[in-house]
Structures are given as structure tokens and as C-alpha cells.
CSV table of C-alpha atoms in Angstrom, one decimal:
chain,number,residue,atom,x,y,z
A,864,MET,CA,10.2,-11.9,-25.5
A,865,THR,CA,7.2,-11.9,-27.7
A,866,LEU,CA,3.8,-11.3,-26.1
A,867,PRO,CA,0.9,-13.6,-26.8
A,868,ARG,CA,-1.4,-12.1,-29.4
A,869,ALA,CA,-4.3,-12.1,-27.0
A,870,SER,CA,-2.3,-10.1,-24.4
A,871,ARG,CA,-1.1,-7.3,-26.7
A,872,PRO,CA,-4.2,-5.0,-26.4
A,873,PHE,CA,-3.9,-5.0,-22.6
A,874,VAL,CA,-0.3,-3.9,-22.8
A,875,GLU,CA,-0.9,-1.3,-25.6
A,876,PHE,CA,-3.8,0.3,-23.8
A,877,PRO,CA,-1.8,1.5,-20.7
A,878,ALA,CA,0.8,2.9,-23.2
A,879,ILE,CA,-1.9,4.9,-24.9
A,880,LEU,CA,-3.0,6.2,-21.5
A,881,ARG,CA,0.6,7.3,-20.7
A,882,ALA,CA,0.7,9.1,-24.0
A,883,HIS,CA,-2.4,11.1,-23.0
A,884,GLY,CA,-1.0,12.2,-19.7
A,885,PHE,CA,-2.1,9.4,-17.4
A,886,ALA,CA,0.7,8.2,-15.0
A,887,VAL,CA,0.5,4.4,-15.4
A,888,ALA,CA,3.5,2.6,-13.9
A,889,PRO,CA,4.8,-0.7,-15.4
A,890,ASP,CA,3.7,-2.5,-12.2
A,891,GLN,CA,0.1,-1.3,-12.8
A,892,THR,CA,0.2,-2.7,-16.4
A,893,ILE,CA,1.2,-6.1,-14.9
A,894,ASP,CA,-1.6,-5.9,-12.4
A,895,PHE,CA,-4.0,-5.0,-15.2
A,896,LEU,CA,-2.9,-8.1,-17.2
A,897,GLN,CA,-3.2,-10.3,-14.1
A,898,SER,CA,-6.7,-9.0,-13.3
A,899,ILE,CA,-7.9,-9.8,-16.8
A,900,SER,CA,-6.5,-13.3,-16.4
A,901,LEU,CA,-8.1,-13.7,-13.0
A,902,LEU,CA,-11.5,-12.4,-13.9
A,903,GLY,CA,-11.8,-14.1,-17.2
A,904,PRO,CA,-14.0,-11.1,-18.4
A,905,ARG,CA,-17.3,-11.9,-19.8
A,906,ASP,CA,-17.8,-8.6,-21.6
A,907,ILE,CA,-16.1,-5.2,-22.2
A,908,ALA,CA,-17.5,-3.8,-19.0
A,909,ASP,CA,-15.4,-6.2,-17.0
A,910,ILE,CA,-12.3,-5.0,-18.8
A,911,ARG,CA,-13.2,-1.4,-18.1
A,912,ARG,CA,-13.7,-2.1,-14.4
A,913,ALA,CA,-10.4,-3.9,-14.2
A,914,ALA,CA,-8.6,-1.0,-15.8
A,915,LEU,CA,-10.2,1.5,-13.5
A,916,ALA,CA,-9.2,-0.5,-10.4
A,917,THR,CA,-5.6,-1.5,-11.3
A,918,LEU,CA,-4.5,1.6,-13.3
A,919,ALA,CA,-5.7,4.0,-10.5
A,920,ILE,CA,-7.6,6.3,-12.8
A,921,PRO,CA,-8.5,9.5,-11.0
A,922,ARG,CA,-12.3,9.9,-10.7
A,923,GLU,CA,-12.3,13.3,-12.3
A,924,ARG,CA,-10.6,11.9,-15.4
A,925,HIS,CA,-13.1,9.0,-15.9
A,926,ALA,CA,-14.7,10.8,-18.9
A,927,GLU,CA,-11.3,11.2,-20.6
A,928,PHE,CA,-10.5,7.6,-19.8
A,929,ASP,CA,-13.8,6.4,-21.2
A,930,ALA,CA,-13.2,8.2,-24.4
A,931,LEU,CA,-9.8,6.6,-24.9
A,932,PHE,CA,-11.2,3.2,-23.8
A,933,GLN,CA,-14.0,3.3,-26.3
A,934,ALA,CA,-11.6,4.5,-29.1
A,935,PHE,CA,-9.2,1.7,-28.4
A,936,PHE,CA,-11.4,-1.3,-27.6
A,937,LEU,CA,-14.6,-0.3,-29.5
A,938,GLY,CA,-13.2,1.7,-32.4
A,939,GLN,CA,-15.1,4.9,-31.6
A,940,ALA,CA,-13.7,8.2,-32.8
A,941,LEU,CA,-12.2,10.8,-30.4
A,942,ALA,CA,-12.7,14.5,-30.6
A,943,ALA,CA,-9.6,16.5,-31.6
A,944,PRO,CA,-7.9,18.4,-28.8
A,945,ILE,CA,-8.5,22.2,-28.7
A,946,GLU,CA,-5.5,24.4,-28.4
A,947,ASP,CA,-5.4,27.4,-26.1
A,948,GLU,CA,-6.2,30.7,-27.8
A,949,ASP,CA,-2.9,32.1,-26.7
A,950,GLY,CA,-1.0,29.1,-27.9
A,951,GLU,CA,0.7,28.4,-24.6
A,952,ASP,CA,1.1,25.0,-23.3
A,953,GLY,CA,-0.2,24.7,-19.7
A,954,VAL,CA,0.0,21.9,-17.2
A,955,GLU,CA,-3.4,21.0,-15.9
A,956,ALA,CA,-4.5,19.3,-12.8
A,957,PHE,CA,-8.0,18.0,-12.4
A,958,GLU,CA,-9.9,18.8,-9.2
A,959,PRO,CA,-12.8,16.6,-7.9
A,960,SER,CA,-15.2,19.5,-8.8
A,961,SER,CA,-14.4,18.7,-12.4
A,962,GLU,CA,-12.9,22.2,-12.8
A,963,THR,CA,-9.3,22.5,-13.9
A,964,ILE,CA,-6.5,24.7,-12.6
A,965,GLU,CA,-3.1,25.4,-13.9
A,966,ILE,CA,-0.1,24.3,-11.8
A,967,ASP,CA,3.0,26.5,-12.4
A,968,GLN,CA,6.6,25.4,-11.9
A,969,ASP,CA,8.0,26.0,-8.4
A,970,GLU,CA,8.9,29.7,-8.6
A,971,GLY,CA,7.8,30.9,-5.2
A,972,GLU,CA,8.9,29.8,-1.8
A,973,GLU,CA,5.7,28.6,-0.2
A,974,GLU,CA,6.0,26.8,3.0
A,975,PRO,CA,5.4,23.1,2.2
A,976,GLY,CA,2.9,21.0,4.1
A,977,GLU,CA,0.7,23.8,5.4
A,978,LEU,CA,-2.3,23.0,3.3
A,979,ALA,CA,-3.6,19.8,1.8
A,980,ALA,CA,-4.6,20.0,-1.9
A,981,SER,CA,-6.6,17.7,-4.1
A,982,ALA,CA,-4.8,18.7,-7.3
A,983,GLU,CA,-2.5,16.1,-9.0
A,984,LEU,CA,1.1,17.1,-9.4
A,985,LEU,CA,3.5,14.7,-11.0
A,986,GLY,CA,7.2,14.7,-10.5
A,987,ARG,CA,10.3,12.8,-9.4
A,988,ARG,CA,11.6,13.0,-5.8
A,989,GLN,CA,15.1,13.3,-4.4
A,990,PHE,CA,15.7,12.0,-0.9
A,991,ALA,CA,17.9,13.5,1.8
A,992,ALA,CA,20.3,11.4,4.0
A,993,ILE,CA,19.1,10.2,7.4
A,994,ALA,CA,20.4,12.1,10.4
A,995,ASP,CA,20.5,9.2,12.8
A,996,PRO,CA,21.1,5.8,11.1
A,997,ASP,CA,21.5,4.0,14.5
A,998,VAL,CA,17.7,4.0,15.0
A,999,LEU,CA,17.3,1.8,11.9
A,1000,ILE,CA,20.2,-0.4,12.9
A,1001,ASP,CA,18.5,-1.0,16.2
A,1002,LEU,CA,15.2,-1.8,14.4
A,1003,ALA,CA,17.0,-4.4,12.3
A,1004,ARG,CA,18.6,-6.0,15.4
A,1005,ARG,CA,15.3,-6.2,17.4
A,1006,ALA,CA,12.9,-7.0,14.5
A,1007,GLU,CA,13.2,-10.8,14.6
A,1008,LYS,CA,12.3,-11.1,18.3
A,1009,GLU,CA,10.0,-8.2,18.9
A,1010,LEU,CA,7.8,-7.8,15.8
A,1011,PRO,CA,4.3,-9.3,16.2
A,1012,ARG,CA,3.9,-13.0,15.4
A,1013,ARG,CA,0.9,-15.3,14.6
A,1014,GLN,CA,0.4,-19.0,14.8
A,1015,SER,CA,1.2,-21.0,11.6
A,1016,TYR,CA,-0.7,-24.0,10.4
A,1017,ARG,CA,2.5,-26.1,10.6
A,1018,ARG,CA,3.2,-28.0,13.7
A,1019,PHE,CA,6.3,-29.3,15.4
A,1020,LEU,CA,7.0,-32.0,18.1
A,1021,ASP,CA,6.9,-30.6,21.6
A,1022,ASN,CA,6.4,-32.5,24.8
A,1023,GLY,CA,4.4,-29.6,26.2
A,1024,GLY,CA,2.2,-29.4,23.1
A,1025,THR,CA,-1.6,-29.4,23.1
A,1026,ARG,CA,-2.3,-32.0,20.5
A,1027,ILE,CA,-1.4,-35.7,20.4
A,1028,ASP,CA,0.3,-36.8,17.1
A,1029,LEU,CA,-1.7,-40.0,16.4
A,1030,ARG,CA,0.3,-40.9,13.3
A,1031,ARG,CA,3.6,-40.8,15.2
A,1032,ALA,CA,2.0,-42.7,18.1
A,1033,LEU,CA,0.9,-45.5,15.8
A,1034,ARG,CA,4.3,-45.7,14.2
A,1035,GLN,CA,5.8,-46.0,17.7
A,1036,ALA,CA,3.3,-48.7,18.6
A,1037,LEU,CA,4.2,-50.7,15.4
A,1038,ARG,CA,7.9,-50.6,16.3
A,1039,ARG,CA,7.3,-51.7,20.0
A,1040,ASP,CA,4.7,-54.5,19.5
A,1041,GLY,CA,1.8,-52.3,20.3
A,1042,GLU,CA,3.3,-50.5,23.3
A,1043,VAL,CA,3.3,-46.6,23.4
A,1044,PHE,CA,5.4,-45.3,26.3
A,1045,ASP,CA,5.0,-41.6,25.7
A,1046,LEU,CA,2.3,-39.9,23.7
A,1047,PRO,CA,4.0,-37.6,21.2
A,1048,LYS,CA,2.5,-34.1,21.3
A,1049,THR,CA,2.8,-31.2,18.9
A,1050,ARG,CA,2.2,-27.5,19.0
A,1051,ARG,CA,1.8,-24.9,16.2
A,1052,LYS,CA,4.7,-23.0,14.9
A,1053,THR,CA,4.7,-19.2,14.9
A,1054,LYS,CA,5.7,-16.8,12.1
A,1055,GLN,CA,6.0,-13.1,11.8
A,1056,ARG,CA,2.7,-11.4,11.1
A,1057,ARG,CA,2.6,-9.5,7.8
A,1058,ILE,CA,3.0,-5.7,8.1
A,1059,LEU,CA,1.2,-3.4,5.7
A,1060,LEU,CA,2.4,0.2,5.3
A,1061,LEU,CA,0.3,2.8,3.6
A,1062,ILE,CA,2.3,6.0,3.3
A,1063,ASP,CA,0.9,9.4,2.4
A,1064,VAL,CA,3.3,11.1,0.0
A,1065,SER,CA,1.1,14.2,-0.6
A,1066,GLY,CA,2.3,17.9,-0.3
A,1067,SER,CA,1.1,18.2,3.3
A,1068,MET,CA,3.4,15.3,4.2
A,1069,LYS,CA,6.4,16.7,2.4
A,1070,ASP,CA,8.5,17.2,5.5
A,1071,HIS,CA,7.8,13.7,6.8
A,1072,SER,CA,7.6,11.3,3.7
A,1073,ASP,CA,11.4,10.9,3.5
A,1074,ALA,CA,11.5,9.6,7.1
A,1075,ALA,CA,8.5,7.4,6.4
A,1076,LEU,CA,10.1,5.8,3.3
A,1077,ARG,CA,13.4,5.2,5.1
A,1078,PHE,CA,11.5,3.5,7.9
A,1079,ALA,CA,9.6,1.4,5.3
A,1080,HIS,CA,12.9,0.4,3.7
A,1081,ALA,CA,14.4,-0.7,7.0
A,1082,LEU,CA,11.3,-2.6,7.9
A,1083,VAL,CA,11.2,-4.4,4.5
A,1084,GLN,CA,14.9,-5.4,5.0
A,1085,SER,CA,14.3,-6.6,8.6
A,1086,ALA,CA,10.9,-8.3,8.6
A,1087,ASP,CA,9.8,-11.5,6.9
A,1088,SER,CA,6.7,-10.1,5.2
A,1089,VAL,CA,6.1,-6.4,4.6
A,1090,GLU,CA,4.0,-4.7,1.8
A,1091,VAL,CA,4.3,-1.0,1.2
A,1092,PHE,CA,2.0,1.3,-0.9
A,1093,SER,CA,2.2,5.1,-1.4
A,1094,LEU,CA,-1.0,7.2,-1.3
A,1095,GLY,CA,-1.6,10.6,-2.8
A,1096,THR,CA,-3.6,11.3,-5.8
A,1097,ARG,CA,-3.1,7.6,-6.8
A,1098,LEU,CA,-2.0,4.3,-5.4
A,1099,THR,CA,1.5,2.8,-6.1
A,1100,ARG,CA,2.9,-0.4,-4.8
A,1101,ILE,CA,6.6,0.2,-3.9
A,1102,THR,CA,7.5,-3.0,-2.2
A,1103,ALA,CA,9.8,-4.2,-5.0
A,1104,PRO,CA,12.2,-1.2,-5.1
A,1105,LEU,CA,12.3,-1.2,-1.3
A,1106,ARG,CA,13.7,-4.8,-1.4
A,1107,ILE,CA,17.0,-3.4,-2.8
A,1108,LYS,CA,19.4,-3.7,0.1
A,1109,ASP,CA,21.2,-0.3,-0.5
A,1110,ALA,CA,18.9,2.4,0.9
A,1111,ASP,CA,19.9,5.1,-1.5
A,1112,ARG,CA,19.4,2.9,-4.5
A,1113,ALA,CA,16.1,1.6,-3.1
A,1114,LEU,CA,14.8,5.2,-2.6
A,1115,ASP,CA,15.9,6.1,-6.1
A,1116,GLY,CA,13.7,3.3,-7.3
A,1117,VAL,CA,10.8,4.6,-5.2
A,1118,GLY,CA,11.3,8.1,-6.7
A,1119,ALA,CA,11.1,6.7,-10.2
A,1120,ALA,CA,8.0,4.6,-9.4
A,1121,VAL,CA,5.9,7.2,-7.6
A,1122,ALA,CA,4.7,9.9,-9.9
A,1123,ASP,CA,2.6,11.9,-7.4
A,1124,PHE,CA,5.1,13.0,-4.7
A,1125,ASP,CA,4.2,16.3,-3.0
A,1126,GLY,CA,0.9,16.6,-4.9
A,1127,GLY,CA,-2.7,16.4,-3.9
A,1128,THR,CA,-4.4,14.4,-1.2
A,1129,ARG,CA,-7.0,11.8,-2.1
A,1130,ILE,CA,-6.4,9.2,0.6
A,1131,GLY,CA,-9.9,7.8,0.5
A,1132,GLU,CA,-9.9,7.2,-3.2
A,1133,ALA,CA,-6.4,5.6,-3.1
A,1134,LEU,CA,-7.5,3.3,-0.3
A,1135,ALA,CA,-10.6,2.4,-2.2
A,1136,ALA,CA,-8.4,1.5,-5.2
A,1137,PHE,CA,-6.3,-0.7,-2.9
A,1138,LEU,CA,-9.3,-2.6,-1.6
A,1139,ALA,CA,-10.8,-2.9,-5.1
A,1140,VAL,CA,-7.8,-5.1,-6.3
A,1141,PRO,CA,-8.3,-8.6,-4.7
A,1142,ARG,CA,-4.5,-9.3,-4.6
A,1143,PHE,CA,-3.8,-6.0,-2.8
A,1144,ALA,CA,-6.7,-6.4,-0.4
A,1145,ALA,CA,-5.4,-9.8,0.5
A,1146,TYR,CA,-2.2,-8.2,1.9
A,1147,ALA,CA,-4.3,-6.5,4.6
A,1148,ARG,CA,-6.0,-9.8,5.8
A,1149,GLY,CA,-4.7,-10.6,9.2
A,1150,ALA,CA,-1.9,-7.9,8.9
A,1151,ALA,CA,-0.7,-5.2,11.2
A,1152,THR,CA,-1.8,-2.2,9.0
A,1153,LEU,CA,-0.1,1.1,9.6
A,1154,VAL,CA,-1.3,4.3,7.8
A,1155,LEU,CA,1.4,7.0,7.9
A,1156,SER,CA,-0.5,10.2,7.1
A,1157,ASP,CA,-1.6,13.5,8.6
A,1158,GLY,CA,-5.2,12.7,7.6
A,1159,LEU,CA,-5.7,16.0,5.8
A,1160,GLU,CA,-8.0,14.6,3.2
A,1161,ARG,CA,-9.4,16.8,0.4
A,1162,GLY,CA,-11.3,14.1,-1.3
A,1163,SER,CA,-14.7,12.7,-0.3
A,1164,PRO,CA,-14.8,12.0,3.5
A,1165,GLU,CA,-17.2,9.2,2.9
A,1166,ALA,CA,-14.6,7.4,0.7
A,1167,LEU,CA,-12.0,7.5,3.5
A,1168,ILE,CA,-14.4,6.5,6.2
A,1169,SER,CA,-15.7,3.5,4.2
A,1170,ALA,CA,-12.2,2.4,3.3
A,1171,VAL,CA,-11.0,2.6,6.9
A,1172,GLN,CA,-14.0,0.6,8.0
A,1173,ARG,CA,-13.2,-2.2,5.6
A,1174,LEU,CA,-9.5,-2.1,6.5
A,1175,SER,CA,-10.3,-2.4,10.1
A,1176,ARG,CA,-12.5,-5.5,9.5
A,1177,VAL,CA,-9.8,-7.4,7.6
A,1178,SER,CA,-6.7,-6.3,9.5
A,1179,TRP,CA,-5.3,-7.8,12.7
A,1180,ARG,CA,-5.0,-4.2,13.9
A,1181,LEU,CA,-5.2,-0.8,12.2
A,1182,ASP,CA,-3.0,2.0,13.5
A,1183,TRP,CA,-2.7,5.6,12.2
A,1184,LEU,CA,0.7,7.3,12.6
A,1185,SER,CA,0.3,11.1,12.2
A,1186,PRO,CA,3.0,13.7,12.5
A,1187,LEU,CA,0.4,16.0,14.0
A,1188,ALA,CA,-0.2,13.6,16.9
A,1189,ALA,CA,3.3,14.5,18.3
A,1190,ASP,CA,1.6,17.5,19.9
A,1191,PRO,CA,0.1,16.3,23.3
A,1192,MET,CA,-2.9,18.7,22.7
A,1193,TYR,CA,-3.6,17.2,19.3
A,1194,GLU,CA,-7.2,16.2,18.5
A,1195,PRO,CA,-8.4,15.2,15.0
A,1196,ARG,CA,-10.6,18.0,13.7
A,1197,THR,CA,-11.1,16.9,10.0
A,1198,GLU,CA,-14.5,15.4,9.3
A,1199,ALA,CA,-12.9,12.2,7.8
A,1200,LEU,CA,-10.3,11.4,10.4
A,1201,SER,CA,-12.5,12.2,13.4
A,1202,ALA,CA,-15.2,9.8,12.0
A,1203,CYS,CA,-12.5,7.1,11.5
A,1204,LEU,CA,-11.3,7.1,15.1
A,1205,PRO,CA,-13.7,4.4,16.3
A,1206,TYR,CA,-12.2,2.0,13.7
A,1207,LEU,CA,-8.6,2.6,14.6
A,1208,ASP,CA,-6.7,0.6,17.3
A,1209,ALA,CA,-4.3,3.5,17.9
A,1210,LEU,CA,-3.6,7.1,16.7
A,1211,VAL,CA,0.1,7.8,17.6
A,1212,PRO,CA,2.9,10.2,16.6
A,1213,GLY,CA,4.6,9.5,13.3
A,1214,ASP,CA,6.8,12.6,13.0
A,1215,ARG,CA,10.2,10.9,13.5
A,1216,ILE,CA,11.8,7.6,12.5
A,1217,ASP,CA,12.5,6.7,16.1
A,1218,ALA,CA,8.7,7.1,17.0
A,1219,MET,CA,7.7,4.9,14.1
A,1220,CYS,CA,10.3,2.2,15.0
A,1221,THR,CA,9.2,2.3,18.7
A,1222,HIS,CA,5.6,1.8,17.7
A,1223,VAL,CA,6.1,-1.1,15.3
A,1224,LEU,CA,8.3,-2.9,17.9
A,1225,SER,CA,5.6,-2.5,20.5
A,1226,LEU,CA,2.8,-4.0,18.5
A,1227,ALA,CA,3.3,-7.5,20.0
A,1228,ARG,CA,3.2,-6.2,23.6
A,1229,PRO,CA,-0.1,-6.4,25.5
A,1230,ALA,CA,-1.9,-3.1,25.8
């Protein structure tokens, strides 16, 4: 398939970003093209904003991104890279302070999940088998009847309905010489409410992200409308691989798509990127939004608080599932999560698959 000439620069630019160490997924390239088509950009600044929003460029690498953007779209020259004096090739991760640190290969045996980090660590994840598959089988069996529903705009004939179907009544009158014996009534149909899952895959969630993703796969297979995104140092839409019926193949696809497993924690910036893309933000409108995270944010607290406020306004309900909440004595102590509490409908345990399944099946029940 040959790309239209006008589209080629917008496909080539993400490839250049990948060549310079930016983790840009194919799905993000498609989103970049669609945003350009949707915006109908008036100037180069619109293209830059679309790229920042859809390609999930980390804030601390904006200067690097701008240099590549200006070189590609405006023909400006780039400075040559400077080699290390000792000639060794290091892997760098950029911190929000604009300083850089080296990330070594895993040589020690540090306990995972103890500390949240803001550094970006890219890699591919292997998933362990689930210990109790019966929990997910039970979710699939109960999902159709117990997941939350909403009223549709479509209506159906029902004698106990709330609205008279005038068109049907007139047709009945024409057939019966003006007589209408029973006024036909209709009521609105119902459909399953969309569920939006935002899953933290950072290092502090390493012990729980496998369970969260297996829960997400079971929910995608069981429910009518589910959207799933991973959050870490970047935002990745992973709904497509989770639609594969076989769980192991689906999770292999997730492992290939998500580049920031077990890395840093910048939940606020990832949620801001989610809300900045109109197509993504529309998934939250009227949805049951579930954030699966411990809330150990190392980015800007203001970014997380602002994003949670906006999510709360557009969602039907916003629940936070934290593995730390499994402790009965747990109270949020981080500045960001404690400030977000007034905007949450519930803060519940999210340490086990059965706890996640129980909560999502209880959403439709009255409090």
C-alpha cells in the first residue's frame, strides 16, 4: 500500500523519533495521522502540539523533540552528538529535574515495588500464569447481567412504557377507520456502560500489574465496551491486543506494545496526555473509569490532581483500585492522592484479581 504524498512526512517523523531513542508505538503514529486529519492544522505549531499529545513525548525531552521537529519540518540543523570521554555507551533516563542518570542492567536483587521512580526504563515484559482462573471464568459468566448499564436512545414497544408511540398509533387508526383501541407505548432500551481501565505499569506496581492486565483481558472479552490504557512514564492504548481471545497471546501483544513496564511513575502526565487527545478523552465520557494504581506519583502532584478532576467531571464514576488499600489501616499519605480523594467515588483494594472482579461487578448496585 502506497501512502499519499501528503501523509508521508507524518509517518516518517515518528520513525525518526524512534531512531533517536523515543519509544513511539505504531498505534501512536496512527493517532498522530488522525489528529492531523482532524485538526486540519493552520500552521506548524498545530502539528507540533498534535505530535506532543499523541506521541506521548516526556516533558523532560521536549528540547530534544523540538530540535528533531525543527530539523525535519523546518530544515534547521542539529548539533552533532557528543561521545562520552571514556567511550562507553550508557543508557540514560531523563528525570523531571532535567538531570540525567544512568540505568544499569539488572545485576542486583533489589526488592521490586518498594519505591516509586520517575526515571524511564524501557523493556519487554513476560507474564506469569494465573493461579486461580476460576475467578475470571466467573466474571465472564456474570458480566452480561451484573455490569452497569445505561439507557440507550433506541426505544422498543412495551405496554408498560412511558411514552406513547404516536406514529404507530396513527398507523393503527388508519387500519381501523380512525379507531385506536390501545395506545402503543415504548420505553428506552438499555446497554452496557463503557468501562475505562487505566493501569499503572510502573516499577512500584510490578507485583500487581500482571494481575491487573489479566483482569483487563477477561473484562475486554466479557463486556460490550471496554477501553484499556497503560500508565507509567508514557501512555499506551492496549485495547487492541487485549481483544485477542487467547490470554497468553493477548498478553504477549501487550508486552510488545508497552515499552515502559516496571519503569518510572508519571501518572499525572500520562493522564494529561490521555485527556489531551479528543478521541481518548471521549472514551471517559459517561464511562465507569477505574484507575488501577498505588498512587505513588513522582511527577508533578498538580498534574495528577488536575487530571483526576477532569476525569471525575466527564466519567459516570471514577474509582481508584490500589493494592495498598488492602490494608484496613491504609490512608493515602502522598500529596497527590490525598488531594484527589474528594474527586473519587471509591478507593478500594486492587491487590488481587478476585477483588477487582468483585468491585467491577458491584458497580451497578446501589451504594
